[in-house]
Short mmCIF file of C-alpha atoms and ligand atoms in Angstrom, two decimals:
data_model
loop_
_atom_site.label_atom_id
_atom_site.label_comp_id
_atom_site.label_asym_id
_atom_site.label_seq_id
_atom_site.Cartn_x
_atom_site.Cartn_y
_atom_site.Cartn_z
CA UNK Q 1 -20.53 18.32 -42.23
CA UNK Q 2 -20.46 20.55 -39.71
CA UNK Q 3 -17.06 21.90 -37.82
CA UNK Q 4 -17.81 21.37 -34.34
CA UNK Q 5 -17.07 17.76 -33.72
CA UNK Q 6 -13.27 18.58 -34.76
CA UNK Q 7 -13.23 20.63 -31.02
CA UNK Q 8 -11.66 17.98 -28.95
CA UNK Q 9 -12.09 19.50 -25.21
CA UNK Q 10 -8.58 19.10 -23.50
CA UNK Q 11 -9.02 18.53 -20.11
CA UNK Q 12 -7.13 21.59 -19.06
CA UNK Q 13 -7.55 20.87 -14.96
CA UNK Q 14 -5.49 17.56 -15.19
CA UNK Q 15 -2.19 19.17 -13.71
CA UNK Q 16 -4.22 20.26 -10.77
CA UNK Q 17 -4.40 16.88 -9.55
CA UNK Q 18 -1.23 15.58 -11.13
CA UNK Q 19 1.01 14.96 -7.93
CA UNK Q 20 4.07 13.00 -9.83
CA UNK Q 21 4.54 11.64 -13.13
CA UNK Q 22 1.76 9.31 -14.79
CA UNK Q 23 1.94 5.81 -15.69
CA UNK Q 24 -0.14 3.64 -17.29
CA UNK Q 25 -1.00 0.26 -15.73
CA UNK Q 26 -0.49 -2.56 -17.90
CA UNK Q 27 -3.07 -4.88 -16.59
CA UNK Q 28 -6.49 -2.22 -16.29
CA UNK Q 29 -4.57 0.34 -18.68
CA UNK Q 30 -5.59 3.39 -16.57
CA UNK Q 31 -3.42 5.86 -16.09
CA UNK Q 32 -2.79 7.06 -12.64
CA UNK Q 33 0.35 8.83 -10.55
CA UNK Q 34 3.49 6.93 -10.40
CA UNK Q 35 3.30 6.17 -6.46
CA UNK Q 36 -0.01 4.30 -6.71
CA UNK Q 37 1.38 2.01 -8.84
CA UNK Q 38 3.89 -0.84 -8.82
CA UNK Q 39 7.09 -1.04 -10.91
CA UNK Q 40 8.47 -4.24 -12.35
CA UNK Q 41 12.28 -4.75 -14.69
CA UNK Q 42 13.76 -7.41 -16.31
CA UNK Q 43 16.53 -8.71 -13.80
CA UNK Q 44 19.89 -9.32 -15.43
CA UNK Q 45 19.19 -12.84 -15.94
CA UNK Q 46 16.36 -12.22 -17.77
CA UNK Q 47 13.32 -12.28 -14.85
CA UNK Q 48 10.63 -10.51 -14.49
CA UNK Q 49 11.13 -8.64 -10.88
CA UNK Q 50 9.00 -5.90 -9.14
CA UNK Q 51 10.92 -3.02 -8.17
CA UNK Q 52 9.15 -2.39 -4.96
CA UNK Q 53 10.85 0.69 -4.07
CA UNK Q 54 11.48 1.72 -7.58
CA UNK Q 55 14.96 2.32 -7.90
CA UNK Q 56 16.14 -0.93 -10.21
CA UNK Q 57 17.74 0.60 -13.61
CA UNK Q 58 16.41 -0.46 -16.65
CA UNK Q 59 12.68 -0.20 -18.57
CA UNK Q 60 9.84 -0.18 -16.36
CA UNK Q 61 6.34 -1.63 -16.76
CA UNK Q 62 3.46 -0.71 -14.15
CA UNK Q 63 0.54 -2.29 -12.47
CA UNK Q 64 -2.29 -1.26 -10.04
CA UNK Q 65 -1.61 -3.15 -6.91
CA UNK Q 66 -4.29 -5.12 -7.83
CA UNK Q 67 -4.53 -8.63 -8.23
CA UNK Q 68 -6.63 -8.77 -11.42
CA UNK Q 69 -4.63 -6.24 -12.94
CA UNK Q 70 -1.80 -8.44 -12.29
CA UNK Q 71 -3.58 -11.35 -13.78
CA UNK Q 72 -4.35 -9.15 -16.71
CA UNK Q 73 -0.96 -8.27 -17.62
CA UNK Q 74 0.13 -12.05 -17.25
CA UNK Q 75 -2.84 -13.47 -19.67
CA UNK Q 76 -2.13 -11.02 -22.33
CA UNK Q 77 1.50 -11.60 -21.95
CA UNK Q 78 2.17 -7.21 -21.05
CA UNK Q 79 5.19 -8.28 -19.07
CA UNK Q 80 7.36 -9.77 -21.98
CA UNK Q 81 6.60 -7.66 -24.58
CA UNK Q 82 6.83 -4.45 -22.85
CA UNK Q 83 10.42 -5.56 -21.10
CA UNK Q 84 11.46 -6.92 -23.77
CA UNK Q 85 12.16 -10.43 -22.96
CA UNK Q 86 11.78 -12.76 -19.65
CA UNK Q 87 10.07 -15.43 -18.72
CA UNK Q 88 6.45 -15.29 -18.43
CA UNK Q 89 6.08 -14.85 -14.71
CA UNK Q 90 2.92 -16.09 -13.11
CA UNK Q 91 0.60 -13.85 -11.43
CA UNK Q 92 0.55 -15.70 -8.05
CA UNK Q 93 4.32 -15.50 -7.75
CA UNK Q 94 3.99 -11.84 -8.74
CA UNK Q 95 0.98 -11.33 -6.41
CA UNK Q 96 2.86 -13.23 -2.91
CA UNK Q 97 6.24 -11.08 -3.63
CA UNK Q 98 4.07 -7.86 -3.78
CA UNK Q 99 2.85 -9.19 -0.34
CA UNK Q 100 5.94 -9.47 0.77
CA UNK Q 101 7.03 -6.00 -0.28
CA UNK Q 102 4.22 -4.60 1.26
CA UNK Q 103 4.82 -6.27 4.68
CA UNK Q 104 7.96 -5.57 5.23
CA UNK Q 105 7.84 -1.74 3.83
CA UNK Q 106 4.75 -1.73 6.46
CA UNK Q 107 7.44 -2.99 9.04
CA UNK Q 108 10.22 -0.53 8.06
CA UNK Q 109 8.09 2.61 8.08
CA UNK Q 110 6.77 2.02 11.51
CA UNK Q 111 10.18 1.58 12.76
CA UNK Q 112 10.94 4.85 10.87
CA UNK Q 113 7.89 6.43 13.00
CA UNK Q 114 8.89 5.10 16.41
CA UNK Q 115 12.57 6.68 15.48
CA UNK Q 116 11.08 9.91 14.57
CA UNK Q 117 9.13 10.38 17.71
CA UNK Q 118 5.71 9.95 15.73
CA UNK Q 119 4.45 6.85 17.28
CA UNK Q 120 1.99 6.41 20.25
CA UNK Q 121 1.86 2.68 22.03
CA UNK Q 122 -0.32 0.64 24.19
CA UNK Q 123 -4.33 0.03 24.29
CA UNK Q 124 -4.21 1.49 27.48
CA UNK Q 125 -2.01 4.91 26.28
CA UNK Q 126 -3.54 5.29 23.03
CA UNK Q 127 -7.51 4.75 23.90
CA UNK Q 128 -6.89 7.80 26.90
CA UNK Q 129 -5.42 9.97 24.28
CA UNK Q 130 -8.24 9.20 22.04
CA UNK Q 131 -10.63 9.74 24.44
CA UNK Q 132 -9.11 13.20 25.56
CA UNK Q 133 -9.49 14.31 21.53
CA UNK Q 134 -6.07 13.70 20.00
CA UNK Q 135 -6.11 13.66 16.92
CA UNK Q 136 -3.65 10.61 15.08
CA UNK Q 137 -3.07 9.69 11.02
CA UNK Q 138 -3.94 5.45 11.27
CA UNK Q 139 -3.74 3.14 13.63
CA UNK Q 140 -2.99 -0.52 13.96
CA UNK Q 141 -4.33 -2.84 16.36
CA UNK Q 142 -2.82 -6.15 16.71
CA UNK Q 143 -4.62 -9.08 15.11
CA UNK Q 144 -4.31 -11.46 17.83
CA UNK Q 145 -5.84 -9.02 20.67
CA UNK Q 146 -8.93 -10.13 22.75
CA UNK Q 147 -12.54 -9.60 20.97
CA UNK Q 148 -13.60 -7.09 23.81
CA UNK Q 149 -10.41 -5.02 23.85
CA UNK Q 150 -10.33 -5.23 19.93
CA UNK Q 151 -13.85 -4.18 19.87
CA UNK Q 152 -13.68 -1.15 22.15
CA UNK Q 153 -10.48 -0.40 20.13
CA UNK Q 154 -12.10 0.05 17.09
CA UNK Q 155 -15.49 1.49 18.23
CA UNK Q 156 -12.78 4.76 19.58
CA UNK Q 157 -10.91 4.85 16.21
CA UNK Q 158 -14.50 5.29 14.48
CA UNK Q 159 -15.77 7.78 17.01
CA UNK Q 160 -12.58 9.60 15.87
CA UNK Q 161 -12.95 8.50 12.63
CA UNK Q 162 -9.08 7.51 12.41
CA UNK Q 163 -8.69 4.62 9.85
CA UNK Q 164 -7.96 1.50 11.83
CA UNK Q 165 -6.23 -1.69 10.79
CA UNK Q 166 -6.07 -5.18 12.36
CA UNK Q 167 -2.73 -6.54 11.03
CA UNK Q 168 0.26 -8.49 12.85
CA UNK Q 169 0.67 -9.58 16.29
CA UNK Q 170 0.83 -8.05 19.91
CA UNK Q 171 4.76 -9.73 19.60
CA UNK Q 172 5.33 -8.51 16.40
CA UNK Q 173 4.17 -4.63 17.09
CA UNK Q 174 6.17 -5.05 20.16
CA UNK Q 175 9.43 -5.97 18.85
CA UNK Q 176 8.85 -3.59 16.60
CA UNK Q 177 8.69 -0.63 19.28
CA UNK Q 178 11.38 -2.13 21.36
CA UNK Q 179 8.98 -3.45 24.01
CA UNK Q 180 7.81 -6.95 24.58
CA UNK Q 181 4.04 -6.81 23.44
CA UNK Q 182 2.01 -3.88 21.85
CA UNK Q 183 -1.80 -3.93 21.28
CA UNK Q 184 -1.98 -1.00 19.61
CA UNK Q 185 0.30 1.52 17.62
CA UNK Q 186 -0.90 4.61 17.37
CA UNK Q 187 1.05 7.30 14.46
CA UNK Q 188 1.00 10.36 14.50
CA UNK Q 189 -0.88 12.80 11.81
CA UNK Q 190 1.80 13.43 9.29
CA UNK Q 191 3.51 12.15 5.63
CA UNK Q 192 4.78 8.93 7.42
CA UNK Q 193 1.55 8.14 8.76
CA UNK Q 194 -0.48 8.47 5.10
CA UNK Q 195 3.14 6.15 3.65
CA UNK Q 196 2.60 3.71 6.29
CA UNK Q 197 -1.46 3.33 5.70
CA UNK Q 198 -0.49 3.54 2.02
CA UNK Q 199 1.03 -0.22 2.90
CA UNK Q 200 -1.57 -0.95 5.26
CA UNK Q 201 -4.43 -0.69 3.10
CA UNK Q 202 -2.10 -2.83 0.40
CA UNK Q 203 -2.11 -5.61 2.82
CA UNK Q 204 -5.61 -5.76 3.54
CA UNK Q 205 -6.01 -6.63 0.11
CA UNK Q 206 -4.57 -9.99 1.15
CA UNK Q 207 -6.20 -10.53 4.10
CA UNK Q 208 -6.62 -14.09 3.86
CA UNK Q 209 -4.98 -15.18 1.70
CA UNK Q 210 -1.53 -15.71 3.03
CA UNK Q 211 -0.42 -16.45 7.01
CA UNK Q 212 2.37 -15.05 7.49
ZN1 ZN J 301 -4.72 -1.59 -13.07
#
């Protein structure tokens, strides 16, 4: 026999890419950076909880935020053995709490925005800036706007090719900036913008599926 087969290549540009430490998912089993995956812990009575923000003490198991994944790890019973203990928690509970999570993180980081001066409002406000070449990281438009405004809302977000997302209502984005109704929020380019589509493209996973 020859020698060469014994010459495992390491993949040697792995750290280039590498942005935080790796964990494995327990549903898909891939391996991927910390922040694209969800945390879960055994609660102190013995639950299976996620750890949304992942700052819960204990053992930690990961999934993709991924429904199957999630399904995955429930079928082949990854949650209990890994943590050590707790109920067997069913993937639909799992998968409306990560929902949940997701929503209101959403919420939270676009009141961060609006605090830190990073947020432009209004359909009005935001298509004129748009149209005069500013550039912006995402943008939400309200779910419940008219087809024609929503339409010419997202036909400007493609000719700028900013990612667009049709999520909440005019009420909702409102109270959310202070004002009584928003269309559309506009954020800035910047880390808060790329966190906030982060949970934006999360949701859309459930579009759907829940109201509310
Ligand atoms: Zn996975």
């Amino acid at each position: 026999m020859k020698k060469a087969r014994s010459k495992i290549h390491q993949s040697d540009q792995g750290n280039d890419v590498a942005h935080g430490p790796q964990r494995t998912c327990v549903g898909c089993r891939k391996s991927l950076d910390q922040d694209q995956l969800v945390r879960y812990v055994l609660s102190p009575q013995g639950e299976v909880v996620v750890d949304y923000r992942k700052k819960l003490p204990g053992r930690g198991v990961y999934t993709c935020f991924d429904l199957e994944c999630v399904e995955t790890a429930v079928k082949r019973g990854q949650f209990c053995r890994s943590l050590r203990g707790g109920e067997g928690p069913s993937a639909n509970d799992l998968w409306r709490v990560l929902h949940d999570q997701a929503y209101c993180k959403a919420l939270d980081l676009i009141g961060m925005a609006r605090k830190a001066g990073q947020v432009v409002s209004g359909t009005r406000q935001v298509l004129s800036e748009l149209q005069a070449g500013k550039e912006f990281g995402v943008l939400v438009r309200a779910a419940d706007l008219s087809v024609d405004i929503a339409e010419k809302v997202d036909k400007a977000a493609r000719r700028s090719a900013v990612p667009c997302f049709a999520l909440f209502s005019k009420e909702l984005l409102g109270g959310l900036l202070g004002k009584s109704e928003r269309g559309v929020v506009a954020l800035k380019y910047g880390s808060l913008a790329v966190a906030i589509m982060n949970e934006l493209e999360r949701l859309n996973k459930f579009a759907g599926e829940f109201n509310g």
